[in-house]
PDB file of C-alpha atoms in Angstrom:
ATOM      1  CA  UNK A 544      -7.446 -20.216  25.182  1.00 48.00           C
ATOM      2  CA  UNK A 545      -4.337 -18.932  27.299  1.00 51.00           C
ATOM      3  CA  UNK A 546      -4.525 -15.575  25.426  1.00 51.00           C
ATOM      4  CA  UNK A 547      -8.495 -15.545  26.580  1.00 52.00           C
ATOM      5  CA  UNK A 548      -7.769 -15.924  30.185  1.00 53.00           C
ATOM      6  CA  UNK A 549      -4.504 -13.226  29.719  1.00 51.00           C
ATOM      7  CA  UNK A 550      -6.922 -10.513  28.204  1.00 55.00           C
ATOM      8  CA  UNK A 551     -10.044 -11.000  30.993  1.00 59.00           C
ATOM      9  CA  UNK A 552      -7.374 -10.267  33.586  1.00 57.00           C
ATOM     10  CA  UNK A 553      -5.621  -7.572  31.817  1.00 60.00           C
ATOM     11  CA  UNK A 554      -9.478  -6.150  31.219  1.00 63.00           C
ATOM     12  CA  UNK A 555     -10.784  -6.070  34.228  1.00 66.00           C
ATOM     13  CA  UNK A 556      -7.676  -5.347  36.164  1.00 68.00           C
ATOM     14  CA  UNK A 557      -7.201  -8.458  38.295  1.00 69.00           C
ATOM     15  CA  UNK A 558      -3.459 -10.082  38.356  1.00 69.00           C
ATOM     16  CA  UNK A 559      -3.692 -13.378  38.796  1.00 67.00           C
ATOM     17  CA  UNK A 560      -2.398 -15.118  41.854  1.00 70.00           C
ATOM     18  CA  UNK A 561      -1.138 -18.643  40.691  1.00 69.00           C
ATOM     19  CA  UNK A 562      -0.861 -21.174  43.926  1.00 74.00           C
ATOM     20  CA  UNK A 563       2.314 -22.788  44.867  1.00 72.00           C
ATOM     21  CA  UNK A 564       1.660 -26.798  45.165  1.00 77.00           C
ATOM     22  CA  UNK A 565       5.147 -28.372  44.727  1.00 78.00           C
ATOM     23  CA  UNK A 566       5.959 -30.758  47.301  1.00 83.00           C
ATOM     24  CA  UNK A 567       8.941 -29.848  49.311  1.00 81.00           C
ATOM     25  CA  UNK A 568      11.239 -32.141  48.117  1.00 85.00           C
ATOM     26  CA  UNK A 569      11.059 -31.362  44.331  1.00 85.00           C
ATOM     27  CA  UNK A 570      11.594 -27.397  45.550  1.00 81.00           C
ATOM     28  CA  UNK A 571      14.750 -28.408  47.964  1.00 87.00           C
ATOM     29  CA  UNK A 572      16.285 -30.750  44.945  1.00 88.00           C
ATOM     30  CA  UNK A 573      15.282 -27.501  42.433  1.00 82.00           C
ATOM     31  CA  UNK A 574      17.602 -25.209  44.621  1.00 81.00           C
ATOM     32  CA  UNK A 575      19.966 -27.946  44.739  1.00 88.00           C
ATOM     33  CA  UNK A 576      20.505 -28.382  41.294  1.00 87.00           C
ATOM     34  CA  UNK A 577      20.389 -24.492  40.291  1.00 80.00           C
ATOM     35  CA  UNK A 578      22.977 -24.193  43.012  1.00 83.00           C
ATOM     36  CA  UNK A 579      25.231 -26.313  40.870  1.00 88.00           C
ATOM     37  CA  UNK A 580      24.128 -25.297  37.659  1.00 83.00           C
ATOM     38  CA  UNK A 581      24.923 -21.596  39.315  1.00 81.00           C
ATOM     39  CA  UNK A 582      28.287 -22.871  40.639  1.00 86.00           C
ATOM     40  CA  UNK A 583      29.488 -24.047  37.091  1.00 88.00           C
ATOM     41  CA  UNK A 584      28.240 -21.025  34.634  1.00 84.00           C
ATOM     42  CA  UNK A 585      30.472 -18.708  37.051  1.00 84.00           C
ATOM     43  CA  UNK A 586      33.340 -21.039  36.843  1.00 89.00           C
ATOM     44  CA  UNK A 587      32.898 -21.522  32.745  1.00 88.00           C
ATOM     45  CA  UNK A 588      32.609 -17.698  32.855  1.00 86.00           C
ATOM     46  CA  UNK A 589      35.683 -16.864  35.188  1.00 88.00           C
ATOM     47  CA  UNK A 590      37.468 -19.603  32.959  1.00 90.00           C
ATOM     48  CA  UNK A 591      35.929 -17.906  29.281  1.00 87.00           C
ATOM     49  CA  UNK A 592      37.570 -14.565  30.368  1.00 87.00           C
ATOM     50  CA  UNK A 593      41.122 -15.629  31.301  1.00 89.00           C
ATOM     51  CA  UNK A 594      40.963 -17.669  28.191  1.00 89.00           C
ATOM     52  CA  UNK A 595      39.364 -14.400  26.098  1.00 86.00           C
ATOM     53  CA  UNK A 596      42.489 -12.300  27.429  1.00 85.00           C
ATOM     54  CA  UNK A 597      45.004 -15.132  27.139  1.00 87.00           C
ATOM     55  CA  UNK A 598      44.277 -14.913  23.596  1.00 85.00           C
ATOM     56  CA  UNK A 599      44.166 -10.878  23.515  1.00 84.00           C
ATOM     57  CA  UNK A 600      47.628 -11.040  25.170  1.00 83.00           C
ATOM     58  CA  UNK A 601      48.967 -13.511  23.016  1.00 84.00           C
ATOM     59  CA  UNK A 602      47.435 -11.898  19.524  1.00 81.00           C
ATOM     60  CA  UNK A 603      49.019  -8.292  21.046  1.00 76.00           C
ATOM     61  CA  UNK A 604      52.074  -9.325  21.827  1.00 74.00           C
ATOM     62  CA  UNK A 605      52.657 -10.965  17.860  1.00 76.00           C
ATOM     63  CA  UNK A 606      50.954  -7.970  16.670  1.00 73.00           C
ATOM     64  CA  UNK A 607      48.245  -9.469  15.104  1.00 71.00           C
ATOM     65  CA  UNK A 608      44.534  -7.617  15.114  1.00 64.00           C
ATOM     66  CA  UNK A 609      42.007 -10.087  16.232  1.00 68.00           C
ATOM     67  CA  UNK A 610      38.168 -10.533  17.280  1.00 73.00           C
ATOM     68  CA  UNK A 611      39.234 -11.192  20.814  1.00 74.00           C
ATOM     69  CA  UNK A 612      36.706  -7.986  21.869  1.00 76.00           C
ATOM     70  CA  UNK A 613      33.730 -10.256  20.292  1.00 80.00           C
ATOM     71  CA  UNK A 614      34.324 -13.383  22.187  1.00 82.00           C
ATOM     72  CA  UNK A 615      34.755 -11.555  25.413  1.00 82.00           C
ATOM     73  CA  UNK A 616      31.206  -9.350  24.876  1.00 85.00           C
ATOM     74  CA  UNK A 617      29.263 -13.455  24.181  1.00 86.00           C
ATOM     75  CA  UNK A 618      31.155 -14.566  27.473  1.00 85.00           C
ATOM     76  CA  UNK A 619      30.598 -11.621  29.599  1.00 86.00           C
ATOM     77  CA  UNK A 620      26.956 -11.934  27.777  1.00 88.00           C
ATOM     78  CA  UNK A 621      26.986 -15.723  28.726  1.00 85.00           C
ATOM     79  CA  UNK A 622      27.365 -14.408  32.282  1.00 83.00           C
ATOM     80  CA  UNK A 623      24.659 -12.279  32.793  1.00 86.00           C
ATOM     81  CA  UNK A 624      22.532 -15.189  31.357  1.00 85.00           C
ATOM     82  CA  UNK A 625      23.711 -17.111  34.031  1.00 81.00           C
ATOM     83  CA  UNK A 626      23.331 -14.500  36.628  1.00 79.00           C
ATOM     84  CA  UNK A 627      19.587 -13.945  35.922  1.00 83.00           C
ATOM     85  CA  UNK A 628      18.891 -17.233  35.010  1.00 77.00           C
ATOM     86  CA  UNK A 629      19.117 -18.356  38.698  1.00 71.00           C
ATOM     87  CA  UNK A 630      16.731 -15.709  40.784  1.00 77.00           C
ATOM     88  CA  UNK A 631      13.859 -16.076  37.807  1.00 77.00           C
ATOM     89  CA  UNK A 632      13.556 -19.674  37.989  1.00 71.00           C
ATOM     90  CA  UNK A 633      13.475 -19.218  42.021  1.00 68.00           C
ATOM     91  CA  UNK A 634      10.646 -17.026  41.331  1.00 73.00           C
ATOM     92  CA  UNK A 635       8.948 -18.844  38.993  1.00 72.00           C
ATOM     93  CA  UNK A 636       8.872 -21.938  41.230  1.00 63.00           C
TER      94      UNK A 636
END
């Protein structure tokens, strides 16, 4: 049924408009939580790189080759997800 109503707007060229009914107090404890939510995914991912080039430092300096550049791409990765994650939930609600 949802792929019905998707096509008749995509054919006849009409985007629809949904309305925005949330009470005020579930939006204001939304931000609140995404604020915090927002506040800890930058510290895990400030605290996932220094640990990333702890261990990069550390596996140089004994000479041994590592995966260290693997671990930092899925935190620097992790990051992004956390960047986006807050501004599309804001727009979704």
């Amino acid at each position: 049924m949802f792929m019905e109503r998707a096509h008749r707007f995509l054919a006849d060229g009409t985007v629809p408009d949904p309305v925005r009914d949330a009470p005020p107090e579930l939006t204001e404890k939304v931000d609140t939580v995404l604020g915090i939510v927002a506040w800890v995914g930058t510290a895990a991912g400030v605290a996932g790189v220094l640990i990333t080039g702890a261990m990069m430092s550390m596996s140089l300096r004994r000479g041994e080759g590592s995966e260290h550049l693997g671990r930092l791409g899925m935190v620097l990765a992790g990051c992004v997800l956390v960047t986006s994650a807050g501004p599309l939930v804001s727009f979704v609600v």
